[in-house]
Coordinates of C-alpha atoms and ligand atoms in Angstrom, one line a residue:
M23 CA 0.0 0.0 0.0
A24 CA 3.0 2.3 0.6
W25 CA 4.1 1.7 -3.0
R26 CA 0.6 2.5 -4.2
E27 CA 0.5 5.8 -2.3
F28 CA 4.0 6.6 -3.5
S29 CA 2.9 6.0 -7.1
Y30 CA -0.2 8.2 -6.7
Y31 CA 2.0 11.0 -5.2
L32 CA 4.3 10.7 -8.2
L33 CA 1.6 10.8 -10.7
Y34 CA 0.0 13.9 -9.0
Y35 CA 3.3 15.9 -9.1
F36 CA 4.6 14.4 -12.4
P37 CA 1.4 14.0 -14.6
E38 CA 3.6 13.3 -17.6
L39 CA 5.0 10.1 -16.2
P40 CA 2.8 7.6 -18.0
H41 CA 4.5 8.7 -21.2
K42 CA 7.8 10.5 -20.4
V43 CA 10.9 9.3 -18.5
L44 CA 11.6 11.0 -15.2
R45 CA 15.4 10.7 -15.6
K46 CA 15.9 12.9 -18.7
Q47 CA 19.2 11.1 -19.8
F48 CA 17.0 8.2 -20.9
N49 CA 15.5 10.4 -23.6
H50 CA 18.6 9.5 -25.6
F51 CA 18.5 5.7 -25.0
P52 CA 18.8 3.7 -28.2
W53 CA 15.6 1.7 -27.9
I54 CA 14.9 -0.9 -30.5
Q55 CA 11.5 -0.9 -32.4
D56 CA 10.9 -4.6 -33.1
K57 CA 7.3 -5.5 -33.6
T58 CA 8.0 -9.3 -34.0
A59 CA 9.9 -9.5 -30.7
L60 CA 7.2 -7.4 -29.0
Y61 CA 4.5 -9.8 -30.3
K62 CA 6.4 -12.8 -29.1
W63 CA 6.7 -11.2 -25.6
Q64 CA 3.0 -10.4 -25.6
K65 CA 2.0 -13.9 -26.5
G66 CA 4.5 -15.8 -24.3
L67 CA 6.7 -17.1 -27.1
T68 CA 10.2 -15.7 -26.0
G69 CA 11.7 -19.2 -25.2
Y70 CA 12.2 -18.2 -21.5
P71 CA 9.7 -20.3 -19.6
L72 CA 9.1 -18.0 -16.6
V73 CA 8.6 -15.0 -18.9
D74 CA 6.3 -17.0 -21.2
A75 CA 4.3 -18.4 -18.3
G76 CA 3.7 -15.0 -16.9
M77 CA 2.7 -13.4 -20.3
R78 CA 0.3 -16.3 -21.0
Q79 CA -1.2 -16.0 -17.5
L80 CA -1.7 -12.3 -18.1
W81 CA -3.4 -12.9 -21.4
H82 CA -5.7 -15.6 -20.1
T83 CA -6.6 -14.2 -16.7
G84 CA -5.7 -10.5 -16.7
W85 CA -3.4 -10.9 -13.7
M86 CA 0.2 -11.7 -12.7
H87 CA 2.0 -11.8 -9.4
N88 CA 4.2 -8.8 -8.7
R89 CA 7.4 -11.0 -9.0
V90 CA 6.4 -12.1 -12.5
R91 CA 5.5 -8.6 -13.5
M92 CA 9.0 -7.5 -12.6
V93 CA 10.6 -10.4 -14.5
T94 CA 8.6 -10.0 -17.7
A95 CA 8.9 -6.2 -17.7
S96 CA 12.7 -6.4 -17.2
F97 CA 12.9 -8.9 -20.0
L98 CA 11.1 -6.5 -22.4
V99 CA 13.2 -3.4 -21.6
K100 CA 16.6 -4.9 -20.7
N101 CA 16.9 -8.0 -22.9
L102 CA 14.8 -7.0 -25.9
L103 CA 15.5 -3.2 -25.5
I104 CA 11.9 -2.4 -26.4
P105 CA 10.6 0.9 -25.0
W106 CA 9.0 0.5 -21.6
Q107 CA 5.9 2.5 -22.9
E108 CA 5.1 -0.5 -25.2
G109 CA 5.1 -2.8 -22.2
A110 CA 3.1 -0.4 -20.1
T111 CA 0.5 -0.1 -22.8
W112 CA 0.2 -3.9 -23.1
F113 CA -0.2 -4.2 -19.3
W114 CA -2.7 -1.4 -19.3
N115 CA -4.8 -3.2 -22.0
T116 CA -4.6 -6.6 -20.3
L117 CA -4.4 -6.3 -16.5
V118 CA -7.7 -6.4 -14.6
D119 CA -6.0 -4.2 -12.0
A120 CA -4.6 -1.8 -14.5
D121 CA -3.9 1.4 -12.7
L122 CA -2.3 4.4 -14.3
A123 CA -0.1 5.4 -11.3
N124 CA 1.0 1.9 -10.3
N125 CA 1.6 0.7 -13.8
S126 CA 3.5 3.8 -15.0
V127 CA 5.7 4.1 -11.9
S128 CA 6.4 0.4 -11.9
W129 CA 7.5 0.3 -15.5
Q130 CA 9.8 3.3 -15.0
W131 CA 11.1 1.6 -11.9
V132 CA 11.9 -1.6 -13.8
T133 CA 13.5 0.4 -16.6
G134 CA 15.6 2.4 -14.2
C135 CA 14.4 5.7 -15.5
G136 CA 12.1 6.5 -12.6
V137 CA 12.7 8.3 -9.3
D138 CA 13.6 5.4 -7.1
A139 CA 16.3 2.8 -6.7
A140 CA 16.2 0.3 -9.5
P141 CA 19.4 1.1 -11.5
Y142 CA 19.6 0.5 -15.2
F143 CA 22.2 -2.2 -14.7
R144 CA 20.0 -4.4 -12.6
I145 CA 18.6 -7.1 -14.9
F146 CA 16.3 -9.9 -13.7
N147 CA 17.6 -13.2 -14.8
P148 CA 14.6 -15.2 -15.9
V149 CA 16.3 -18.6 -15.3
M150 CA 17.6 -17.7 -11.8
Q151 CA 14.3 -16.1 -10.8
G152 CA 12.5 -19.3 -12.0
K153 CA 14.8 -21.6 -10.1
K154 CA 14.4 -19.4 -7.0
F155 CA 10.7 -18.8 -7.0
D156 CA 9.3 -21.7 -8.9
S157 CA 11.9 -24.3 -8.0
Q158 CA 9.7 -27.3 -9.0
G159 CA 8.4 -25.6 -12.1
K160 CA 4.7 -25.9 -11.0
Y161 CA 3.9 -22.4 -12.3
V162 CA 5.7 -22.9 -15.6
R163 CA 4.1 -26.4 -16.2
H164 CA 0.7 -25.0 -15.6
W165 CA 1.0 -22.2 -18.2
I166 CA 3.3 -24.0 -20.7
P167 CA 1.9 -27.6 -20.8
E168 CA 4.2 -28.4 -23.8
L169 CA 7.1 -28.3 -21.3
S170 CA 5.3 -30.2 -18.5
L171 CA 7.3 -33.5 -18.9
L172 CA 10.7 -31.8 -18.6
P173 CA 12.6 -32.6 -15.3
D174 CA 12.8 -29.8 -12.8
Q175 CA 16.5 -29.3 -13.7
Y176 CA 15.6 -28.0 -17.2
I177 CA 12.1 -26.6 -16.7
H178 CA 13.5 -23.0 -16.7
N179 CA 16.2 -23.6 -19.3
P180 CA 15.1 -26.2 -21.8
W181 CA 17.8 -25.2 -24.3
E182 CA 20.4 -26.7 -21.9
A183 CA 18.7 -30.1 -21.7
P184 CA 20.4 -33.0 -23.5
A185 CA 18.7 -34.1 -26.7
G186 CA 17.6 -37.4 -25.1
V187 CA 15.9 -35.5 -22.2
L188 CA 14.1 -33.2 -24.6
E189 CA 13.0 -36.2 -26.8
S190 CA 11.6 -38.2 -23.9
A191 CA 9.7 -35.1 -22.7
G192 CA 8.2 -34.6 -26.2
V193 CA 9.9 -31.2 -26.6
R194 CA 11.3 -30.1 -30.0
L195 CA 12.8 -26.7 -29.6
G196 CA 12.0 -24.4 -32.5
D197 CA 8.9 -26.6 -33.1
T198 CA 6.8 -27.3 -30.0
Y199 CA 8.5 -24.5 -27.9
P200 CA 10.7 -21.7 -29.1
F201 CA 14.5 -21.3 -28.8
P202 CA 15.4 -18.3 -26.6
L203 CA 14.6 -15.1 -28.5
V204 CA 17.8 -13.5 -27.1
D205 CA 20.8 -14.8 -25.2
H206 CA 20.4 -13.5 -21.6
T207 CA 24.0 -14.3 -20.8
S208 CA 25.2 -11.8 -23.4
S209 CA 24.0 -8.8 -21.3
P210 CA 26.3 -5.8 -21.6
S211 CA 29.3 -5.7 -19.3
G212 CA 28.6 -3.7 -16.1
T213 CA 25.1 -5.2 -15.7
R214 CA 24.2 -7.4 -12.8
N215 CA 21.8 -10.4 -12.9
F216 CA 19.2 -11.0 -10.2
Ligands
FAD19 C1 5.7 -3.7 -14.5 C2 4.7 -3.6 -13.4 C3 3.4 -3.1 -13.6 C4 2.5 -3.0 -12.6 N1 1.2 -2.6 -13.0 C5 0.3 -2.4 -12.0 C6 -1.0 -2.0 -12.3 O1 -1.3 -1.6 -13.5 N2 -1.9 -1.9 -11.3 C7 -1.6 -2.2 -10.0 O2 -2.5 -2.1 -9.1 N3 -0.4 -2.6 -9.7 C8 0.6 -2.7 -10.6 N4 1.8 -3.2 -10.3 C9 2.2 -3.3 -8.9 C10 1.9 -4.7 -8.2 O3 2.4 -5.7 -9.1 C11 0.5 -4.9 -7.9 O4 -0.1 -3.8 -7.2 C12 0.4 -6.1 -6.9 O5 0.7 -7.3 -7.7 C13 -0.9 -6.3 -6.3 O6 -0.9 -7.5 -5.6 P1 -2.1 -7.8 -4.5 O7 -3.4 -7.4 -5.1 O8 -1.8 -9.2 -4.0 O9 -1.8 -6.7 -3.4 P2 -1.0 -6.8 -2.1 O10 0.4 -7.3 -2.4 O11 -1.8 -7.5 -1.0 O12 -0.9 -5.2 -1.7 C14 -2.1 -4.5 -1.4 C15 -2.2 -3.3 -2.4 O13 -1.0 -2.5 -2.3 C16 -0.7 -2.1 -3.6 N5 0.6 -2.6 -4.1 C17 1.2 -3.8 -3.7 N6 2.4 -3.9 -4.3 C18 2.6 -2.8 -5.1 C19 3.6 -2.4 -5.9 N7 4.7 -3.1 -6.1 N8 3.5 -1.2 -6.5 C20 2.3 -0.4 -6.3 N9 1.3 -0.8 -5.6 C21 1.4 -2.0 -4.9 C22 -1.8 -2.5 -4.5 O14 -2.7 -1.4 -4.6 C23 -2.4 -3.7 -3.8 O15 -3.7 -3.9 -4.2 C24 2.8 -3.4 -11.3 C25 4.1 -3.9 -11.0 C26 5.0 -4.0 -12.0 C27 6.4 -4.5 -11.7

């Protein structure tokens, strides 16, 4: 509730924040306009199971837990380098609890262009986050049934599974489930994974 009040305070004093960055140096950030990647993120087809599970849950139910909102948002702006306004618009159109203050402030927070402490070099690692918060893969298996037979060890990183493991789980990467859209491990130097 404190975060909600803080967001409302910010929107009141900075009414432009649903559209404009609060840290002006981000006006010159080289965002990438990639409609295909944006579409794959929206539909849960990025190849990162935690991101895809979240985006499919959002599409089907209109809700996502805060943890998954942070992970999916970070993936859009920090891995795909797609402008945060695109993500905020998608959340605005799909969340049943869509709220102009909370949504805008949270997207600027994840991006690192807002007023509070989420620096641009903090990047959520979708594999580490999955192993930490969905260690048995129950959440991923529910929303991505095509991965449900994978062992826990590979449920958040199917591209690292040996061919035999994929085959016995009925997973054909690039066919039944996508290869990773980008390589998370190639994040720019100076960034930190969480
Ligand atoms: C990228 C992103 C976009 C978001 N978009 C929205 C949005 O459109 N609408 C929205 O209400 N929240 C949004 N949030 C904030 C947060 O995810 C939700 O408020 C939270 O998931 C609500 O969970 P809950 O109903 O279980 O509330 P609880 O966790 O029980 O908290 C009670 C109330 O506190 C407020 N609250 C809790 N956490 C947050 C938070 N991190 N930021 C702001 N308020 C919070 C909410 O009003 C919530 O109803 C967003 C977060 C992120 C990372």
